[in-house]
Amino acid sequence: MTAIEEDEEEALMALYEHRFKEVQHLRDRLDYYESQLNEAEKKLDETQRQLSRVRSRGSAKSSIENLVRVKKETTPSPLKLTKKCNVNLSDSQPEEDCKIINTQQKPTLHIPFVTLKRPSPFDVSSSEDSTEIRSQSCFSVPRFKKKPKLVKAAESQPNLVATQKRPPCVEMEESCDEPSKFGSRPLMLNKPEKAAESQARGTKKKSGKSKDRDLIEVVNSCSSPIKINCETSSYIPSQHKRKLRTLVLCPTNDELFVTSALDGIVNLWKIQGKGSHVIHQSSINAASLKQRRWPEDVAWHPNGSSMIFVYSADGGDSQIAVMDMNKGQKVTFLEHKPHVKGTINNVMFMPWDRNSFITGGNDHAVVHWSEKPGENCWKPNVLHKTNHTSAVMGVAGIKHTKTVISVGADRKIIGFDLETERTDIKHQIDSKCMSVLPNPRDSNLFMIQTGTPERQLRLYDMRLKGDEIHGFGWKQESSASQSSLINQAWSSDGLYLTSGSADPMIHIFDIRLNANQPSQSIKAHQKRVFKAAWHQSLPLLISISSDLNIGLHKII
């Protein structure tokens, strides 16, 4: 990089930090007005109830008293009348005689029920959800987003104005602070202050609970794709001798991620230069003790202090290993062996309890592991082993219901309630299932990967008990079959989904698009792409491929 390019990069970074602080300042102000709006809505609801009681009694006197009290509680408008406006203004009189509408004129009483739409003013990374508050209100409450225009007195009468409802995709795009225009917007998992701090100094970020938002209203709502500008910046040799298997980003330090491969080695990587390149930190030999097998799947502990490796249950080999990041990356194999045969295909920590994880394997079993007092002490509990009639390929947790979702090659979707210890969801689809991935922002949504060509991905809602709400996929040129090694990843705003492919392509899907094809596809690598993960805070996609390279793709 030349000196001119370095100076340009520093200038852009300074401009980015300035604009970031400006956006955050505006968000803080919007936070204040949001609380004020909530208080006003509570008063409106109380007034509505009182008005209903007054109408039921038919008391005109009480109605007048309530209206007087409403007038007293009304917050004065910040707009002040500067000049009196002559109502009998003639056409020849200049417009300057009436500068600003008198907002303190008595508003017209509006009795019919209305729906108040309250779009969220926040960005997707740190905002409350954009919610629609349906209120059987008796008053029409104006919401000004801009200053009143200069109008004549004849136009200043407080008549009711019909508001045109915007399409859901437009509302979501605005509430997301234009994620389609700025690629870094949908990638901000952590709060803005922490994201800026992480990008500036590379410090560790604290894991926090992001507030859920209801995305069901925007699914399948847009006719045209909202694309992301993405370009490949570099490819880095993975330093693995055999094909890569997993890619996992650290949940607490946005500079770290790991890769594993069929050689039994787990490599630790550190991101530098704001995502321009990565450096190799260390290599960990994670092969099993007896058969020297590689980890089939890897899960990073939510506190970032350790990682869980899963193997195979054949030959009495070790099934679970724990690598402690704070003790020289020491790998410890657990003595418990609840799975009876075959490969353990998936491991996933539970979103409601950072001290428990779930495994699913070829023996049809789903096992819940809980951490007990002591060093690397995890106790297994078999949740079920007869609900599936074939290999369990994917497991995940739905946090608000404490339900464990498992999918299998038997084409079944099973939901097991941990609190009641019973199965409350049983659904069978038309194709084998190979993985399940919960949406990071809407805890009711989850994605299933299937083996159906051109319909590999199916979106489901927990509340619909198995009904598919959207489906999409891609056409593979190199192979007609779908590999279970191909994985997906959600963007942090829950609107975009990336998938690898048997072709050297990264497919990006937008759940808002009412079509079953990718919103865009990116040419990447020389061979099949296994996974492309969204970085938590940087505008960056990280991919792994069977060409033994790690790809860095900047979102600009």
Coordinates of C-alpha atoms in Angstrom, one line a residue:
M1 CA 0.0 0.0 0.0
T2 CA 1.4 3.3 -1.0
A3 CA 1.7 6.4 1.2
I4 CA -1.1 8.1 -0.8
E5 CA -3.4 5.1 -0.2
E6 CA -2.5 5.1 3.5
D7 CA -3.3 8.8 3.8
E8 CA -6.6 8.3 2.0
E9 CA -7.5 5.4 4.3
E10 CA -6.7 7.5 7.4
A11 CA -8.8 10.3 6.1
L12 CA -11.7 8.0 5.4
M13 CA -11.4 6.4 8.9
A14 CA -11.5 9.9 10.5
L15 CA -14.5 10.8 8.4
Y16 CA -16.2 7.4 9.4
E17 CA -15.6 8.0 13.1
H18 CA -17.0 11.6 12.8
R19 CA -20.1 10.4 11.0
F20 CA -20.5 7.5 13.4
K21 CA -20.5 9.8 16.4
E22 CA -23.0 12.1 14.6
V23 CA -25.3 9.1 14.0
Q24 CA -25.0 8.0 17.6
H25 CA -25.9 11.5 18.8
L26 CA -29.0 11.5 16.7
R27 CA -29.9 8.0 17.9
D28 CA -29.7 9.2 21.5
R29 CA -32.1 12.0 20.8
L30 CA -34.5 9.7 19.1
D31 CA -34.3 7.4 22.1
Y32 CA -35.5 10.3 24.2
Y33 CA -38.4 11.1 21.9
E34 CA -39.3 7.4 21.8
S35 CA -39.8 7.4 25.6
Q36 CA -41.8 10.6 25.3
L37 CA -44.0 9.0 22.6
N38 CA -44.6 6.0 24.9
E39 CA -45.8 8.2 27.7
A40 CA -48.1 10.1 25.3
E41 CA -49.6 6.9 24.0
K42 CA -50.3 5.7 27.6
K43 CA -52.2 8.9 28.2
L44 CA -54.0 8.5 25.0
D45 CA -55.1 5.0 25.9
E46 CA -56.3 6.1 29.3
T47 CA -58.3 8.9 27.7
Q48 CA -59.8 6.5 25.3
R49 CA -61.0 4.3 28.1
Q50 CA -62.5 7.2 30.0
L51 CA -64.2 8.4 26.8
S52 CA -65.7 5.0 26.3
R53 CA -67.1 5.0 29.8
V54 CA -68.5 8.5 29.3
R55 CA -70.2 7.5 26.1
S56 CA -71.7 4.5 27.7
R57 CA -73.3 6.6 30.4
G58 CA -74.3 9.3 27.9
S59 CA -73.2 12.0 30.2
A60 CA -72.6 15.2 28.3
K61 CA -71.2 17.0 31.3
S62 CA -68.6 14.3 32.0
S63 CA -67.6 14.4 28.4
I64 CA -66.9 18.1 28.5
E65 CA -64.8 17.7 31.7
N66 CA -62.7 15.0 30.1
L67 CA -62.1 17.2 27.0
V68 CA -61.0 20.0 29.3
R69 CA -58.6 17.7 31.1
V70 CA -57.2 16.5 27.8
K71 CA -56.5 20.1 26.8
K72 CA -54.6 20.7 30.0
E73 CA -52.5 17.6 29.6
T74 CA -51.6 18.3 26.0
T75 CA -47.9 19.2 25.6
P76 CA -47.4 22.6 24.1
S77 CA -46.1 22.6 20.5
P78 CA -42.6 23.8 20.0
L79 CA -43.8 25.8 17.0
K80 CA -44.9 29.3 18.1
L81 CA -47.1 31.6 16.1
T82 CA -45.0 34.6 14.9
K83 CA -47.7 36.4 13.0
K84 CA -51.4 36.4 13.2
C85 CA -53.0 34.9 10.1
N86 CA -56.0 36.7 8.6
V87 CA -58.6 34.0 7.8
N88 CA -60.3 36.4 5.3
L89 CA -57.1 36.8 3.3
S90 CA -57.8 37.8 -0.2
D91 CA -56.2 36.2 -3.2
S92 CA -54.3 39.4 -4.0
Q93 CA -52.7 39.6 -0.5
P94 CA -49.1 38.3 -0.4
E95 CA -48.2 35.0 1.2
E96 CA -45.8 36.6 3.6
D97 CA -48.7 37.8 5.7
C98 CA -49.1 34.2 6.9
K99 CA -45.7 32.5 7.7
I100 CA -46.5 29.6 9.9
I101 CA -49.6 27.6 10.6
N102 CA -51.0 28.2 14.1
T103 CA -50.6 24.7 15.5
Q104 CA -52.5 25.7 18.6
Q105 CA -55.8 25.9 16.7
K106 CA -58.4 23.5 18.0
P107 CA -58.0 20.2 16.2
T108 CA -60.9 18.4 14.6
L109 CA -62.2 15.6 16.8
H110 CA -61.7 12.3 14.9
I111 CA -63.9 9.5 16.2
P112 CA -63.2 6.5 13.9
F113 CA -60.7 3.8 14.9
V114 CA -57.3 4.3 13.4
T115 CA -54.0 2.3 13.2
L116 CA -50.9 4.2 14.4
K117 CA -47.8 3.1 12.6
R118 CA -44.7 3.7 14.6
P119 CA -41.6 2.9 12.5
S120 CA -38.4 2.5 14.5
P121 CA -35.9 5.3 14.2
F122 CA -33.1 3.1 15.2
D123 CA -30.4 1.2 13.3
V124 CA -30.8 -2.6 13.3
S125 CA -27.6 -3.1 15.4
S126 CA -28.8 -1.3 18.5
S127 CA -32.5 -0.6 18.1
E128 CA -35.8 -1.7 19.5
D129 CA -38.0 -3.4 17.0
S130 CA -40.1 -1.6 14.5
T131 CA -43.5 -2.4 15.8
E132 CA -47.0 -1.6 14.7
I133 CA -49.2 -0.4 17.5
R134 CA -52.8 -1.1 16.8
S135 CA -54.9 1.1 18.9
Q136 CA -58.7 1.7 18.8
S137 CA -58.0 5.4 19.3
C138 CA -60.7 8.1 19.1
F139 CA -58.2 10.9 18.3
S140 CA -56.1 11.3 15.2
V141 CA -52.6 12.3 16.6
P142 CA -50.5 14.0 13.9
R143 CA -46.8 13.0 13.7
F144 CA -44.6 15.6 12.0
K145 CA -41.3 14.4 10.5
K146 CA -40.6 17.7 8.8
K147 CA -41.3 21.4 9.5
P148 CA -44.7 22.7 8.3
K149 CA -44.6 24.1 4.8
L150 CA -45.5 27.7 4.2
V151 CA -49.1 27.7 3.2
K152 CA -52.0 30.1 2.8
A153 CA -54.5 30.6 5.5
A154 CA -57.1 28.9 3.4
E155 CA -55.0 25.8 3.5
S156 CA -54.3 25.9 7.2
Q157 CA -57.6 24.4 8.3
P158 CA -57.0 21.4 10.5
N159 CA -58.7 18.9 8.3
L160 CA -58.0 15.2 8.4
V161 CA -55.2 14.1 6.1
A162 CA -55.1 10.6 4.7
T163 CA -51.7 9.0 5.1
Q164 CA -50.7 6.6 2.4
K165 CA -49.3 3.3 3.8
R166 CA -45.8 2.5 2.6
P167 CA -44.8 -1.0 1.5
P168 CA -43.3 -3.1 4.3
C169 CA -40.0 -3.4 2.5
V170 CA -39.7 0.4 2.4
E171 CA -40.6 0.6 6.1
M172 CA -38.0 -2.0 7.0
E173 CA -35.4 -0.4 4.9
E174 CA -35.8 2.9 6.6
S175 CA -35.9 1.4 10.1
C176 CA -32.7 -0.4 9.3
D177 CA -31.0 2.9 8.5
E178 CA -30.7 2.0 4.8
P179 CA -28.9 -1.4 5.0
S180 CA -29.1 -1.8 1.3
K181 CA -27.0 1.3 0.6
F182 CA -24.4 0.8 3.3
G183 CA -23.0 -2.7 3.5
S184 CA -21.7 -2.3 7.0
R185 CA -25.1 -1.5 8.4
P186 CA -26.5 -5.1 8.5
L187 CA -23.2 -6.4 9.9
M188 CA -23.3 -4.5 13.3
L189 CA -24.1 -7.2 15.8
N190 CA -22.7 -5.4 18.8
K191 CA -23.8 -2.0 19.9
P192 CA -22.4 1.0 17.9
E193 CA -20.1 2.2 20.7
K194 CA -18.6 -1.2 21.1
A195 CA -18.3 -1.7 17.3
A196 CA -16.4 1.5 16.9
E197 CA -14.2 0.7 19.8
S198 CA -13.5 -2.7 18.4
Q199 CA -12.6 -1.4 15.0
A200 CA -10.5 1.4 16.3
R201 CA -8.5 -0.5 18.9
G202 CA -9.2 -4.1 18.4
T203 CA -10.4 -4.6 21.9
K204 CA -12.6 -7.4 23.1
K205 CA -16.3 -6.9 23.0
K206 CA -18.7 -7.9 25.7
S207 CA -21.5 -10.3 24.6
G208 CA -24.9 -8.7 25.1
K209 CA -28.5 -9.6 24.4
S210 CA -29.8 -8.0 21.2
K211 CA -33.4 -7.2 21.3
D212 CA -35.7 -9.3 19.1
R213 CA -37.7 -7.8 16.3
D214 CA -40.7 -9.1 14.4
L215 CA -39.5 -9.8 10.8
I216 CA -42.5 -11.8 9.7
E217 CA -44.2 -8.7 8.2
V218 CA -41.3 -8.0 5.8
V219 CA -40.8 -11.6 4.6
N220 CA -41.6 -11.9 0.9
S221 CA -42.6 -8.3 0.7
C222 CA -40.4 -6.8 -1.9
S223 CA -40.4 -7.4 -5.7
S224 CA -36.9 -6.2 -6.4
P225 CA -33.7 -7.3 -4.7
I226 CA -31.8 -5.0 -2.3
K227 CA -28.3 -5.8 -3.3
I228 CA -25.0 -5.4 -1.3
N229 CA -21.9 -4.1 -2.9
C230 CA -19.3 -6.8 -2.2
E231 CA -15.8 -7.3 -3.7
T232 CA -13.1 -9.9 -2.9
S233 CA -10.0 -8.3 -1.3
S234 CA -7.7 -11.2 -0.8
Y235 CA -7.3 -15.0 -0.5
I236 CA -5.1 -16.4 2.3
P237 CA -3.8 -20.0 2.4
S238 CA -5.5 -21.8 5.2
Q239 CA -2.4 -23.8 6.2
H240 CA -4.5 -26.9 6.3
K241 CA -3.3 -30.0 4.5
R242 CA -6.8 -31.4 3.8
K243 CA -10.2 -30.0 3.0
L244 CA -11.6 -27.4 5.4
R245 CA -14.7 -28.4 7.5
T246 CA -15.8 -25.5 9.7
L247 CA -15.4 -21.7 10.1
V248 CA -16.4 -20.2 13.5
L249 CA -16.1 -16.5 14.6
C250 CA -15.3 -15.6 18.2
P251 CA -18.5 -14.3 20.0
T252 CA -16.6 -11.9 22.3
N253 CA -13.5 -10.8 20.3
D254 CA -14.2 -9.6 16.8
E255 CA -10.6 -10.0 15.7
L256 CA -10.5 -13.8 16.1
F257 CA -11.9 -16.8 14.2
V258 CA -11.0 -20.5 13.8
T259 CA -11.0 -23.0 11.0
S260 CA -10.9 -26.8 11.2
A261 CA -10.2 -29.4 8.5
L262 CA -10.0 -33.1 7.9
D263 CA -6.3 -33.1 9.0
G264 CA -7.5 -32.7 12.6
I265 CA -5.9 -29.3 13.0
V266 CA -7.8 -26.2 14.3
N267 CA -6.2 -22.9 13.2
L268 CA -6.7 -19.7 15.1
W269 CA -6.7 -16.5 13.0
K270 CA -6.5 -12.8 13.8
I271 CA -8.1 -10.1 11.6
Q272 CA -6.0 -7.0 11.0
G273 CA -6.1 -3.9 8.9
K274 CA -9.8 -3.4 9.4
G275 CA -10.5 -6.6 7.5
S276 CA -7.9 -6.2 4.8
H277 CA -5.9 -9.3 5.8
V278 CA -5.6 -11.9 8.5
I279 CA -2.6 -13.5 10.3
H280 CA -2.2 -17.0 11.6
Q281 CA -2.0 -17.1 15.4
S282 CA -1.6 -20.8 16.3
S283 CA -2.5 -24.3 15.4
I284 CA -4.1 -26.8 17.7
N285 CA -4.0 -30.6 17.2
A286 CA -7.6 -31.6 18.0
A287 CA -7.5 -35.1 16.6
S288 CA -9.3 -37.7 18.7
L289 CA -7.3 -40.0 21.0
K290 CA -7.9 -43.4 19.6
Q291 CA -8.8 -43.1 15.9
R292 CA -7.2 -39.7 15.3
R293 CA -10.4 -38.3 13.8
W294 CA -10.9 -34.7 13.0
P295 CA -13.6 -32.6 14.7
E296 CA -16.9 -32.9 12.8
D297 CA -18.1 -29.6 14.2
V298 CA -16.9 -26.8 16.4
A299 CA -18.8 -24.4 18.7
W300 CA -17.3 -21.4 20.5
H301 CA -18.4 -20.9 24.1
P302 CA -20.6 -17.7 24.3
N303 CA -18.1 -16.2 26.8
G304 CA -15.2 -16.8 24.4
S305 CA -13.1 -18.8 26.9
S306 CA -13.3 -22.2 25.4
M307 CA -14.4 -24.3 22.3
I308 CA -16.3 -27.5 22.0
F309 CA -15.3 -30.2 19.4
V310 CA -17.5 -33.1 18.5
Y311 CA -16.3 -36.4 16.9
S312 CA -17.6 -39.9 16.2
A313 CA -19.1 -42.5 18.5
D314 CA -17.6 -45.5 16.6
G315 CA -14.9 -47.6 18.1
G316 CA -15.3 -46.3 21.6
D317 CA -13.5 -43.1 20.7
S318 CA -13.8 -39.8 22.5
Q319 CA -17.0 -38.0 21.5
I320 CA -16.5 -34.5 23.0
A321 CA -13.4 -32.4 23.6
V322 CA -13.0 -29.0 25.3
M323 CA -10.3 -26.6 24.4
D324 CA -9.5 -24.0 27.1
M325 CA -8.3 -20.7 25.5
N326 CA -7.0 -19.4 28.9
K327 CA -4.8 -22.4 29.6
G328 CA -2.5 -22.6 26.6
Q329 CA -5.3 -23.9 24.3
K330 CA -5.2 -27.2 26.1
V331 CA -7.6 -29.9 24.6
T332 CA -9.4 -32.1 27.2
F333 CA -11.5 -35.1 26.1
L334 CA -14.6 -35.8 28.1
E335 CA -15.2 -39.2 29.5
H336 CA -19.0 -39.3 28.9
K337 CA -20.1 -41.1 25.7
P338 CA -23.9 -40.8 25.3
H339 CA -24.0 -41.3 21.6
V340 CA -23.9 -45.0 20.7
K341 CA -22.7 -45.0 17.1
G342 CA -21.9 -43.0 14.0
T343 CA -20.8 -39.4 13.5
I344 CA -21.9 -36.5 15.8
N345 CA -22.9 -34.1 13.1
N346 CA -23.7 -30.9 14.9
V347 CA -23.1 -29.0 18.2
M348 CA -24.8 -25.8 19.2
F349 CA -24.8 -23.7 22.4
M350 CA -28.3 -22.8 23.8
P351 CA -29.2 -19.1 23.5
W352 CA -30.9 -19.0 26.9
D353 CA -28.1 -20.8 28.8
R354 CA -24.4 -20.2 28.0
N355 CA -23.5 -23.2 30.1
S356 CA -25.3 -25.8 28.0
F357 CA -25.1 -27.1 24.5
I358 CA -26.9 -29.7 22.2
T359 CA -25.5 -32.4 20.0
G360 CA -27.1 -34.5 17.3
G361 CA -25.8 -37.6 15.6
N362 CA -26.2 -40.5 13.3
D363 CA -27.6 -42.6 16.1
H364 CA -30.9 -40.6 15.9
A365 CA -30.2 -39.1 19.3
V366 CA -30.3 -35.5 20.6
V367 CA -28.3 -34.9 23.7
H368 CA -28.3 -32.0 26.1
W369 CA -25.0 -31.2 27.9
S370 CA -25.0 -29.1 31.0
E371 CA -21.9 -27.7 32.7
K372 CA -21.4 -28.8 36.3
P373 CA -19.1 -27.4 39.0
G374 CA -15.5 -28.5 38.3
E375 CA -13.0 -28.1 35.5
N376 CA -14.4 -29.2 32.1
C377 CA -17.2 -31.1 33.8
W378 CA -20.2 -31.5 31.4
K379 CA -23.0 -33.9 32.1
P380 CA -25.1 -35.3 29.2
N381 CA -28.8 -36.0 29.1
V382 CA -30.4 -37.7 26.2
L383 CA -33.5 -35.7 25.2
H384 CA -34.8 -38.2 22.7
K385 CA -33.5 -41.0 20.4
T386 CA -36.7 -42.4 18.8
N387 CA -38.4 -39.3 17.3
H388 CA -36.0 -39.4 14.4
T389 CA -35.7 -42.6 12.2
S390 CA -32.5 -41.5 10.6
A391 CA -29.4 -39.4 11.3
V392 CA -29.9 -36.0 13.1
M393 CA -28.1 -33.5 10.9
G394 CA -28.7 -30.2 12.7
V395 CA -29.8 -28.9 16.2
A396 CA -30.6 -25.4 17.5
G397 CA -32.3 -23.7 20.4
I398 CA -35.3 -21.3 20.3
K399 CA -34.6 -19.0 23.2
H400 CA -38.1 -17.6 24.1
T401 CA -39.7 -21.0 24.3
K402 CA -36.6 -23.0 25.4
T403 CA -37.3 -25.4 22.6
V404 CA -34.7 -27.6 20.9
I405 CA -35.2 -27.9 17.2
S406 CA -33.7 -31.0 15.5
V407 CA -33.7 -31.9 11.8
G408 CA -32.7 -35.1 10.2
A409 CA -32.2 -37.1 7.0
D410 CA -35.6 -38.7 7.7
R411 CA -37.1 -35.3 6.5
K412 CA -38.5 -34.6 10.0
I413 CA -38.5 -31.3 12.0
I414 CA -38.8 -32.0 15.7
G415 CA -39.3 -29.5 18.5
F416 CA -38.6 -30.6 22.1
D417 CA -39.7 -28.4 25.0
L418 CA -37.1 -28.5 27.7
E419 CA -39.4 -27.1 30.4
T420 CA -42.2 -29.6 29.8
E421 CA -39.8 -32.4 28.6
R422 CA -42.1 -33.3 25.7
T423 CA -42.2 -33.0 22.0
D424 CA -44.5 -30.2 20.9
I425 CA -43.5 -29.9 17.2
K426 CA -43.5 -32.8 14.7
H427 CA -43.4 -31.9 11.0
Q428 CA -42.2 -33.8 7.9
I429 CA -41.3 -32.1 4.7
D430 CA -40.6 -33.4 1.2
S431 CA -36.8 -33.6 1.4
K432 CA -34.1 -34.6 3.7
C433 CA -32.9 -31.9 6.2
M434 CA -29.2 -31.1 6.6
S435 CA -29.0 -28.2 9.0
V436 CA -31.1 -25.7 11.0
L437 CA -30.2 -22.1 11.7
P438 CA -32.2 -19.7 13.9
N439 CA -32.6 -16.1 12.9
P440 CA -30.4 -13.8 15.0
R441 CA -33.0 -11.1 15.4
D442 CA -36.4 -12.8 15.3
S443 CA -36.4 -15.7 17.7
N444 CA -39.6 -17.1 16.0
L445 CA -37.9 -17.7 12.6
F446 CA -35.5 -20.4 11.6
M447 CA -34.0 -21.7 8.4
I448 CA -33.8 -25.3 7.3
Q449 CA -31.3 -26.5 4.6
T450 CA -32.8 -29.3 2.5
G451 CA -31.6 -31.5 -0.4
T452 CA -34.1 -30.2 -3.0
P453 CA -32.3 -28.6 -6.0
E454 CA -33.3 -24.9 -6.4
R455 CA -35.2 -25.0 -3.1
Q456 CA -32.4 -25.7 -0.7
L457 CA -33.5 -23.2 1.9
R458 CA -36.9 -23.1 3.7
L459 CA -37.9 -20.4 6.2
Y460 CA -40.3 -21.4 9.1
D461 CA -42.0 -19.6 11.9
M462 CA -42.3 -21.3 15.4
R463 CA -45.8 -19.9 15.8
L464 CA -47.1 -21.6 12.7
K465 CA -46.0 -25.1 13.9
G466 CA -44.4 -26.3 10.8
D467 CA -45.9 -24.2 8.0
E468 CA -43.2 -22.9 5.5
I469 CA -43.4 -19.1 5.0
H470 CA -40.7 -18.7 2.3
G471 CA -38.4 -20.9 0.3
F472 CA -35.5 -20.2 -2.1
G473 CA -32.4 -21.8 -3.5
W474 CA -30.0 -21.9 -6.4
K475 CA -29.1 -24.0 -9.4
Q476 CA -25.8 -25.9 -9.2
E477 CA -24.0 -26.5 -12.4
S478 CA -21.2 -28.8 -11.1
S479 CA -23.5 -31.1 -9.1
A480 CA -27.2 -31.9 -8.8
S481 CA -26.9 -33.2 -5.2
Q482 CA -26.7 -31.0 -2.1
S483 CA -23.8 -31.6 0.2
S484 CA -24.2 -31.5 4.0
L485 CA -20.8 -29.7 4.2
I486 CA -22.4 -26.6 2.6
N487 CA -23.4 -24.2 5.4
Q488 CA -25.4 -21.0 5.7
A489 CA -24.9 -17.9 7.8
W490 CA -27.3 -15.1 8.8
S491 CA -26.4 -11.4 8.7
S492 CA -26.7 -9.7 12.1
D493 CA -29.9 -7.9 11.1
G494 CA -31.6 -11.2 10.2
L495 CA -32.5 -10.0 6.7
Y496 CA -29.8 -11.6 4.6
L497 CA -28.5 -15.1 4.4
T498 CA -25.3 -16.4 2.8
S499 CA -24.8 -19.9 1.5
G500 CA -21.9 -21.8 0.0
S501 CA -22.3 -23.9 -3.1
A502 CA -20.8 -26.8 -5.0
D503 CA -19.9 -24.2 -7.5
P504 CA -17.3 -21.5 -6.7
M505 CA -20.0 -19.1 -5.7
I506 CA -21.4 -17.3 -2.6
H507 CA -25.1 -16.9 -2.8
I508 CA -26.8 -14.1 -0.9
F509 CA -30.5 -14.3 -0.1
D510 CA -32.8 -11.5 1.1
I511 CA -35.9 -12.8 3.0
R512 CA -37.8 -9.7 1.9
L513 CA -37.5 -10.7 -1.8
N514 CA -40.7 -12.4 -3.1
A515 CA -38.7 -14.7 -5.4
N516 CA -37.0 -18.1 -4.8
Q517 CA -33.6 -17.2 -6.3
P518 CA -30.6 -15.5 -4.8
S519 CA -30.7 -11.7 -4.6
Q520 CA -27.1 -11.8 -5.8
S521 CA -24.3 -14.3 -6.3
I522 CA -20.6 -13.6 -5.9
K523 CA -17.9 -15.4 -7.8
A524 CA -15.4 -16.7 -5.2
H525 CA -12.6 -19.2 -4.9
Q526 CA -11.6 -21.8 -7.4
K527 CA -13.6 -24.8 -6.0
R528 CA -16.7 -25.3 -3.9
V529 CA -17.5 -22.8 -1.2
F530 CA -18.3 -24.4 2.2
K531 CA -19.4 -21.3 4.1
A532 CA -19.3 -17.5 4.0
A533 CA -19.8 -15.9 7.5
W534 CA -20.8 -12.3 8.2
H535 CA -18.3 -10.5 10.5
Q536 CA -19.9 -9.1 13.7
S537 CA -18.7 -5.5 13.3
L538 CA -16.7 -5.0 10.1
P539 CA -18.2 -4.8 6.6
L540 CA -16.7 -8.2 5.8
L541 CA -17.6 -11.7 4.6
I542 CA -15.2 -14.5 5.5
S543 CA -15.4 -17.7 3.4
I544 CA -13.7 -21.1 3.3
S545 CA -13.4 -23.4 0.3
S546 CA -12.1 -26.8 -0.8
D547 CA -9.3 -24.9 -2.6
L548 CA -7.8 -24.6 0.9
N549 CA -8.0 -20.8 0.9
I550 CA -9.7 -18.3 3.2
G551 CA -11.5 -15.6 1.3
L552 CA -12.0 -12.0 2.6
H553 CA -14.8 -10.1 0.8
K554 CA -15.3 -6.5 1.7
I555 CA -18.8 -4.9 1.7
I556 CA -18.5 -1.4 0.3

